[in-house]
CSV table of C-alpha atoms in Angstrom, one decimal:
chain,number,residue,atom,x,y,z
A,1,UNK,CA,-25.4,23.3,-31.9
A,2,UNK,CA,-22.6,23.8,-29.3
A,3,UNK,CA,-21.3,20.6,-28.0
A,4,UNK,CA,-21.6,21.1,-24.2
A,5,UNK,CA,-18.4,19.4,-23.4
A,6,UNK,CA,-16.6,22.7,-24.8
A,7,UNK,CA,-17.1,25.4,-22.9
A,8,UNK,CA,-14.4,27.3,-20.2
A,9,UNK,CA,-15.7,25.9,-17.2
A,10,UNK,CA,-15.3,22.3,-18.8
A,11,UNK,CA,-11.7,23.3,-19.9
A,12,UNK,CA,-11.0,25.1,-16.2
A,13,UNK,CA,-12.0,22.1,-14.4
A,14,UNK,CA,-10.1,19.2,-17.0
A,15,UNK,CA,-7.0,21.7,-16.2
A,16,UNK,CA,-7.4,21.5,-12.7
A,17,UNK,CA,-7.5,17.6,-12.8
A,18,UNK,CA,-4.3,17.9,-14.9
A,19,UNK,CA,-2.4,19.8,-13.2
A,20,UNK,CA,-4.1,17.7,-9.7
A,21,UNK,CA,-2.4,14.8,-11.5
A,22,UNK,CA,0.8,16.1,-12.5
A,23,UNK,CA,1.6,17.2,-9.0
A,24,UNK,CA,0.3,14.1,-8.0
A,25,UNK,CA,3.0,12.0,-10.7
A,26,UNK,CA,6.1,14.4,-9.8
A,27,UNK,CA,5.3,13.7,-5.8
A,28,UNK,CA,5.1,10.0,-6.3
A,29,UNK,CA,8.6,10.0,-8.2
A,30,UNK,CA,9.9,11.6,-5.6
A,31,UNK,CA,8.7,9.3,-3.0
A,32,UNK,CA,9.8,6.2,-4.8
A,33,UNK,CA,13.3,7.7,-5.0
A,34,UNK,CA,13.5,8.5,-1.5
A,35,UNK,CA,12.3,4.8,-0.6
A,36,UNK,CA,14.4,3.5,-3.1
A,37,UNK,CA,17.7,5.3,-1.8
A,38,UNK,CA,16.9,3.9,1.8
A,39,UNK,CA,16.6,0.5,0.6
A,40,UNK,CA,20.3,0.6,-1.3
A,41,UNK,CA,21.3,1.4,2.0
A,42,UNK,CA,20.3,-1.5,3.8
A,43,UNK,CA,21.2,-3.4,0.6
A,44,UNK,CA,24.6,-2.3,1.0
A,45,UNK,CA,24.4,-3.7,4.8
A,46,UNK,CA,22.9,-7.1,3.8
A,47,UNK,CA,24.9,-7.9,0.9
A,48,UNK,CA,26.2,-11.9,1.3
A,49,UNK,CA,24.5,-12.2,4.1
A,50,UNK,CA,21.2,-14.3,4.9
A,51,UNK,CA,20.3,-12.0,7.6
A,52,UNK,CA,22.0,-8.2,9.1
A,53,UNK,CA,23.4,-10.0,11.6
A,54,UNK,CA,25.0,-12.8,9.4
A,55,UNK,CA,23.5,-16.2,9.2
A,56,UNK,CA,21.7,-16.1,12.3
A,57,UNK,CA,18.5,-13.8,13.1
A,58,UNK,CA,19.8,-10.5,15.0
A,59,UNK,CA,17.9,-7.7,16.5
A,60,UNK,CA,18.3,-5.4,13.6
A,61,UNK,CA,16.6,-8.1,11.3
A,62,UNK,CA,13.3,-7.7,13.9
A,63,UNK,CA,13.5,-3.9,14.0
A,64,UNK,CA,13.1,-4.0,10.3
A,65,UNK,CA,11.3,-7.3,9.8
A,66,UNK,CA,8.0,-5.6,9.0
A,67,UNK,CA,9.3,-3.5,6.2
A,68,UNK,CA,9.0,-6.5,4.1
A,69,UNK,CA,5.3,-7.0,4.6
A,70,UNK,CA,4.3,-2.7,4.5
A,71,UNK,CA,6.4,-3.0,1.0
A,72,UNK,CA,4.4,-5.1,-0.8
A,73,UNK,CA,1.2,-3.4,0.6
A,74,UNK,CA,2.5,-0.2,-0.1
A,75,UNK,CA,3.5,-1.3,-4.2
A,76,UNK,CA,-0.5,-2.1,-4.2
A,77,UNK,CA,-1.9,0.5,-2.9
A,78,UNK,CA,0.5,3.0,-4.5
A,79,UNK,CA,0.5,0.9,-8.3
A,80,UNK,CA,4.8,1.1,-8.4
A,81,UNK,CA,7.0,-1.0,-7.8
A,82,UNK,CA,9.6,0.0,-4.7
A,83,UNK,CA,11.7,-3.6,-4.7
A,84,UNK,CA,13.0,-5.4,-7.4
A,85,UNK,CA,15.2,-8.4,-7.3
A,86,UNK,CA,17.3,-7.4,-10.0
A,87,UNK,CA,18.2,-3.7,-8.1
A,88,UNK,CA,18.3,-5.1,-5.0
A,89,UNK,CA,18.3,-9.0,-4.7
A,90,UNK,CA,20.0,-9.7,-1.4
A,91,UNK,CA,17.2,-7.5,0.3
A,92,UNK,CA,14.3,-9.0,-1.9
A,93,UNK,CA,15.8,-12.3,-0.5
A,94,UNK,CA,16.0,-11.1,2.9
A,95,UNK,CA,12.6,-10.0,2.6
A,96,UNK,CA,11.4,-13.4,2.0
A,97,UNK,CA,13.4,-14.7,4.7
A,98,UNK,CA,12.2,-12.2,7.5
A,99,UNK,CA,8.4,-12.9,7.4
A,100,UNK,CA,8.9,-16.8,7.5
A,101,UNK,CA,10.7,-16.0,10.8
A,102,UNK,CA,7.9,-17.6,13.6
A,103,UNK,CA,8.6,-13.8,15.5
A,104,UNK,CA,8.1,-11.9,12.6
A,105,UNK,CA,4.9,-13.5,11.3
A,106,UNK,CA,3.2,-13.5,14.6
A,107,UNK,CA,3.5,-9.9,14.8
A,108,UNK,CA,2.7,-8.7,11.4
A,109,UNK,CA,-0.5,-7.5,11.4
A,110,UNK,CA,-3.2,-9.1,8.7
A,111,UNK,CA,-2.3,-7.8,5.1
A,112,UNK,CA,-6.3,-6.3,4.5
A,113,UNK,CA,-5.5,-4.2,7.8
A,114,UNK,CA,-2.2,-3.5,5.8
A,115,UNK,CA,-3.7,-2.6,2.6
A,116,UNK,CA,-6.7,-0.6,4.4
A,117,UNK,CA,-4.5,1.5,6.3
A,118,UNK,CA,-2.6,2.6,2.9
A,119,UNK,CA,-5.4,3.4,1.1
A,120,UNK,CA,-6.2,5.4,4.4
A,121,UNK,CA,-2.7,7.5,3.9
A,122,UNK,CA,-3.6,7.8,-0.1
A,123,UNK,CA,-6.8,9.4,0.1
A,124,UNK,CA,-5.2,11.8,2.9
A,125,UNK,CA,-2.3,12.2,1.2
A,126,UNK,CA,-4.2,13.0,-2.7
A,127,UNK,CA,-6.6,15.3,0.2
A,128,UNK,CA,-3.3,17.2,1.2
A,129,UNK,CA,-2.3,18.1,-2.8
A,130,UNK,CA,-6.1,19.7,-3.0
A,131,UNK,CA,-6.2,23.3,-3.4
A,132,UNK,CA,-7.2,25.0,-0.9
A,133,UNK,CA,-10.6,26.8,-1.3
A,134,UNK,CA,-11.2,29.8,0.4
């Protein structure tokens, strides 16, 4: 008796998810090295320093004060890791620093709202890299 796992429209389909997943893989690499090149920028900006501004709070460190919080939601949701202390530990610092900040915190929004948004952006995103059925 045939097994009824093997047959070509079992084999078509497991392709599709395959190839679904390696687009999905090579997209993700290139997201996390795009993220990753912004956040050597403002590394370079915040080296030696406890804040952009220096050692006081300055207007840049609120512009970008939420970035800390979306990070961590977004290494979640998206099962990578975008910030490391060893790559960039003045930054990983900073981000510590910036959502202690009384400003900061009362702004951020709650982290579930955070993390539901995400997965939101995922399943639209993984939505987008569907072929398109005519």
């Amino acid at each position: 008796m045939k097994n009824p796992c093997e047959n070509e429209e079992m084999d078509e389909v497991r392709e599709e998810e395959e190839m679904k997943n390696t687009r999905r893989n090579i997209n993700k690499e290139k997201t996390v090295k795009s993220v990753q090149e912004s956040l050597e920028f403002l590394e370079k900006h915040i080296k030696g320093k406890k804040f952009f501004g220096g050692d006081k709070i300055g207007y840049l460190d609120l512009v970008v004060g939420w970035v800390s919080h979306w990070l961590k939601a977004m290494e979640e949701v998206g099962e990578t890791k975008l910030i490391e202390a060893e790559r960039f530990p003045y930054l990983y610092k900073w981000c510590d620093n910036s959502v202690e900040f009384p400003l900061i915190k009362e702004c951020i929004p709650p982290r579930e709202a955070i993390l539901e948004h995400f997965h939101g952006q995922l399943i639209s995103y993984r939505n987008s890299l569907e072929p398109k059925k005519l």
